[in-house]
């Protein structure tokens, strides 16, 4: 879902930057307040793993492929949507400047879609489902899937505003492809990773996610 | 940092490194080369002339390893590019975390 430079007029790219920057600053504030001797290596390990897995495009049929975004996974594991914003900001900067994946001018829009929207929707969906006592893997799957789907819908609107996509055709194509990508590429991987950490090293996850919800 | 935290930190970094590098080495061989969701959507719904124009447009600035490849090195270059990116992310994630935390 990395938007190239050509897909956004500069004036639009600027607006998405203006929206994204306060979120990036808030993510830095989160990092200063919340990072500790375990969360710093967790952030680094997640950054490396998520970068690598983003290079693994999974075929979904219809001549199309897709890959994980990972903001929801980072937010759940580190216990804050700001973690997803910070991590995706770092990943997207490297992808855009070093590998030409996603435009440099479109970076603000890509951070907005993949770092902010998919992370926030994914994280708070997970938290809400966890509150009603849903299994941690199921909650992680649903959160990650919805996060990716909503960010694809927003991306489609942005492309319509750019004058590139027709409104309905864009929504149908982007919605269909990412609903499928979200199942394996986002939901399943997030569910497996979060469940694995919850059973092997529950102490690494925020207590509210692993403890008995009735004791909160 | 106490001993247990220190050992845990190293284990976490090592796990990130191993998972990242294993995926990086496999990705060029396993990953689908079909266009991603956004590009595929554009191909399907944008008129062919505009789409061709979009496809051919140059990025705002050129990058050292475009499309996760190193020119002239084929699949090996792709593995190298993604491994370099993965290592860069590990260093950047750790460095930014340490610097912000102060």
XYZ file of C-alpha atoms in Angstrom:
318
model
C 0.000 0.000 0.000
C 3.065 2.249 -0.286
C 1.947 5.327 -2.247
C 4.545 6.429 -4.854
C 5.289 10.140 -5.431
C 3.370 10.213 -8.725
C 0.086 9.213 -7.035
C -0.133 12.365 -4.898
C -0.097 16.016 -5.988
C 2.469 17.904 -3.857
C -0.229 20.019 -2.190
C -2.025 16.848 -1.038
C 1.243 15.259 0.095
C 1.861 18.366 2.226
C -1.550 18.112 3.899
C -0.922 14.471 4.860
C 2.468 15.502 6.281
C 0.758 18.187 8.385
C -1.652 15.577 9.760
C 1.098 12.994 10.371
C 3.708 15.203 12.078
C 1.871 15.728 15.411
C 1.391 11.946 15.649
C 5.099 11.365 14.965
C 5.988 13.893 17.699
C 3.580 12.181 20.112
C 5.211 8.828 19.316
C 8.600 10.306 20.244
C 7.083 11.582 23.506
C 5.740 8.075 24.177
C 9.211 6.655 23.518
C 10.857 9.069 25.965
C 8.363 8.228 28.699
C 7.754 4.523 28.189
C 10.820 2.877 26.664
C 12.946 0.882 29.090
C 15.783 -1.641 29.011
C 13.487 -4.332 27.570
C 11.284 -2.196 25.327
C 14.247 -0.678 23.455
C 15.498 -4.101 22.229
C 11.861 -5.110 21.573
C 11.406 -2.023 19.393
C 14.636 -2.817 17.521
C 13.775 -6.515 17.048
C 10.256 -5.659 15.847
C 11.632 -3.028 13.448
C 13.983 -5.588 11.895
C 11.389 -8.378 11.706
C 8.631 -6.125 10.352
C 10.938 -4.642 7.705
C 11.897 -8.132 6.530
C 8.339 -9.451 6.517
C 7.168 -6.415 4.522
C 9.491 -7.615 1.744
C 7.627 -10.933 1.638
C 4.709 -10.352 -0.729
C 2.073 -13.062 -0.467
C 0.083 -13.889 -3.627
C -3.683 -13.462 -3.146
C -4.840 -14.391 -6.662
C -6.299 -11.952 -9.216
C -2.712 -11.126 -10.260
C -2.214 -9.340 -6.980
C -0.027 -9.689 -3.908
C 0.216 -8.040 -0.534
C 2.315 -7.945 2.573
C 2.052 -7.291 6.260
C 2.154 -3.730 7.629
C 2.813 -4.621 11.268
C 1.735 -1.445 13.093
C -0.988 -3.291 15.023
C 1.441 -6.053 15.995
C 4.003 -3.541 17.278
C 1.307 -1.574 19.136
C -0.083 -4.703 20.843
C 3.327 -6.100 21.826
C 4.639 -2.753 23.096
C 1.281 -1.831 24.627
C 0.622 1.466 22.866
C -0.559 2.670 19.454
C 2.300 5.226 19.585
C 4.738 2.328 19.341
C 3.153 1.401 15.998
C 3.455 4.994 14.786
C 7.141 5.226 15.778
C 8.060 1.839 14.360
C 6.284 2.309 11.021
C 7.744 5.814 10.716
C 11.257 4.320 10.977
C 10.466 1.449 8.596
C 8.788 3.718 6.012
C 11.667 6.242 6.090
C 14.199 3.484 5.321
C 11.955 1.881 2.663
C 11.408 5.177 0.906
C 14.933 6.681 1.039
C 17.007 3.492 0.657
C 14.764 1.210 -1.414
C 12.477 3.566 -3.328
C 9.430 1.786 -1.872
C 6.841 4.509 -1.292
C 7.567 8.072 -2.427
C 9.623 10.482 -0.351
C 6.989 13.210 -0.769
C 4.249 10.630 -0.073
C 5.935 9.548 3.163
C 3.540 11.642 5.267
C 0.537 9.915 3.684
C 2.134 6.485 4.061
C 2.907 7.144 7.740
C -0.696 8.339 8.197
C -2.204 5.252 6.534
C 0.069 2.466 7.695
C 1.580 3.806 10.920
C -1.254 5.839 12.403
C -4.548 4.478 11.047
C -3.709 0.766 10.871
C -1.949 0.940 14.253
C -4.668 2.857 16.114
C -7.579 0.885 14.630
C -5.719 -2.386 15.176
C -4.687 -1.613 18.739
C -8.031 -0.320 20.013
C -9.995 -3.096 18.295
C -7.703 -5.585 20.028
C -8.131 -3.847 23.408
C -11.937 -3.761 23.042
C -12.141 -7.466 22.109
C -9.765 -8.399 24.918
C -12.050 -6.548 27.377
C -14.960 -8.825 26.460
C -12.690 -11.745 27.288
C -11.949 -12.895 23.765
C -8.907 -15.152 23.280
C -5.750 -13.057 22.806
C -4.990 -14.611 19.400
C -8.510 -14.021 18.092
C -8.475 -10.426 19.341
C -5.064 -9.835 17.722
C -6.266 -11.343 14.431
C -9.405 -9.191 14.315
C -7.565 -6.012 15.309
C -4.800 -6.477 12.759
C -7.261 -7.365 9.990
C -9.494 -4.348 10.634
C -6.496 -2.020 10.939
C -5.221 -3.017 7.505
C -8.688 -2.907 5.936
C -9.537 0.576 7.235
C -6.157 1.964 6.187
C -6.721 0.582 2.664
C -10.145 2.283 2.549
C -8.598 5.592 3.636
C -5.836 5.137 1.038
C -8.528 4.638 -1.598
C -10.226 7.925 -0.603
C -6.850 9.680 -0.844
C -6.403 8.294 -4.372
C -9.873 9.555 -5.299
C -8.991 13.010 -3.931
C -5.797 12.830 -6.040
C -7.997 12.353 -9.088
C -6.519 8.915 -9.816
C -9.195 6.474 -8.571
C -12.915 6.648 -9.223
C -14.644 6.647 -5.804
C -16.617 3.391 -5.984
C -14.200 1.448 -8.202
C -11.326 2.399 -5.915
C -13.168 1.343 -2.772
C -14.174 -1.999 -4.284
C -10.677 -2.827 -5.570
C -8.748 -1.617 -2.512
C -11.307 -3.089 -0.115
C -11.374 -6.500 -1.818
C -7.607 -6.891 -2.149
C -6.836 -5.754 1.385
C -9.648 -7.745 2.978
C -7.830 -10.813 1.611
C -4.282 -9.571 2.347
C -5.467 -8.833 5.889
C -6.380 -12.455 6.601
C -2.973 -14.075 6.044
C -0.613 -11.147 5.635
C -1.777 -9.221 8.678
C -4.245 -11.092 10.878
C -2.717 -14.548 10.973
C 0.893 -13.407 11.425
C -0.114 -10.958 14.184
C -2.219 -13.617 15.955
C 0.598 -16.196 15.834
C 3.267 -13.735 17.014
C 1.160 -12.283 19.845
C -0.054 -15.732 20.996
C 3.496 -17.115 20.921
C 4.819 -14.285 23.085
C 1.791 -14.545 25.409
C 2.487 -18.217 26.079
C 6.314 -18.222 26.065
C 7.077 -14.863 27.656
C 3.866 -13.262 28.974
C 6.007 -10.922 31.092
C 7.051 -9.087 27.917
C 3.456 -8.105 27.106
C 1.458 -5.429 28.965
C -0.088 -7.013 32.087
C -3.636 -6.062 31.145
C -3.399 -8.259 28.018
C -2.162 -11.422 29.700
C -3.645 -11.252 33.204
C -7.161 -12.279 34.204
C -9.379 -9.480 32.941
C -11.658 -9.724 35.997
C -8.804 -8.666 38.235
C -8.086 -5.463 36.355
C 20.379 -2.714 34.064
C 20.377 -5.900 36.158
C 21.781 -9.182 34.899
C 18.452 -10.782 33.987
C 17.247 -7.713 32.086
C 20.573 -7.551 30.280
C 20.369 -11.223 29.267
C 16.734 -10.758 28.165
C 17.642 -7.693 26.112
C 20.329 -9.650 24.286
C 17.946 -12.564 23.684
C 15.302 -10.237 22.242
C 17.808 -8.554 19.900
C 19.138 -11.948 18.805
C 15.595 -13.226 18.145
C 14.809 -10.127 16.051
C 18.081 -10.557 14.155
C 17.530 -14.263 13.424
C 13.857 -13.910 12.420
C 14.670 -10.849 10.291
C 17.653 -12.384 8.506
C 15.904 -15.728 7.851
C 12.924 -13.937 6.274
C 15.292 -11.631 4.329
C 17.137 -14.573 2.803
C 13.916 -16.408 1.880
C 11.936 -13.387 0.643
C 13.517 -13.000 -2.827
C 12.768 -16.680 -3.552
C 9.315 -16.968 -1.975
C 7.791 -13.509 -2.375
C 5.221 -12.992 -5.125
C 6.233 -10.589 -7.873
C 2.614 -9.705 -8.614
C 1.811 -6.007 -8.076
C 0.630 -5.110 -4.562
C -2.962 -4.162 -3.711
C -2.592 -0.450 -4.477
C -0.708 -0.932 -7.753
C -3.033 -3.704 -8.866
C -6.082 -1.549 -8.080
C -4.569 1.282 -10.138
C -3.874 -1.095 -13.029
C -7.466 -2.281 -13.002
C -9.386 0.987 -12.660
C -7.192 3.785 -14.021
C -7.357 4.310 -17.781
C -4.364 2.652 -19.514
C -2.747 5.888 -20.750
C -2.772 7.516 -17.299
C -1.605 4.281 -15.692
C 1.349 4.034 -18.090
C 2.221 7.642 -17.288
C 2.092 6.923 -13.534
C 4.197 3.781 -13.931
C 6.883 5.585 -15.919
C 7.079 8.678 -13.750
C 10.363 9.047 -11.914
C 10.332 9.112 -8.126
C 11.047 12.465 -6.447
C 14.547 11.262 -5.650
C 16.492 8.144 -6.621
C 17.392 5.530 -4.027
C 20.557 3.427 -3.696
C 18.780 0.036 -3.817
C 15.545 0.500 -5.783
C 13.024 -2.368 -5.559
C 15.099 -4.126 -2.894
C 17.832 -5.058 -5.349
C 21.463 -4.303 -6.070
C 22.069 -3.667 -9.762
C 23.887 -6.500 -11.515
C 23.705 -8.975 -8.642
C 20.394 -10.715 -9.393
C 18.798 -12.784 -6.637
C 21.911 -12.547 -4.492
C 21.648 -8.766 -4.693
C 18.026 -8.964 -3.563
C 18.995 -11.091 -0.567
C 21.816 -8.636 0.188
C 19.544 -5.599 -0.103
C 16.902 -6.978 2.248
C 19.504 -8.243 4.749
C 21.144 -4.786 4.746
C 17.736 -3.202 5.342
C 16.966 -5.598 8.184
C 20.304 -4.917 9.910
C 19.792 -1.191 9.369
C 16.369 -1.395 11.063
C 17.818 -3.263 14.051
C 20.543 -0.621 14.521
C 18.132 2.261 13.843
C 15.449 0.914 16.203
C 17.981 0.393 18.981
C 19.810 3.663 18.344
C 16.665 5.806 18.172
C 15.343 4.117 21.325
C 18.592 4.763 23.223
C 18.913 8.354 21.981
C 15.319 9.317 22.777
C 15.514 7.687 26.187
C 18.764 9.601 26.745
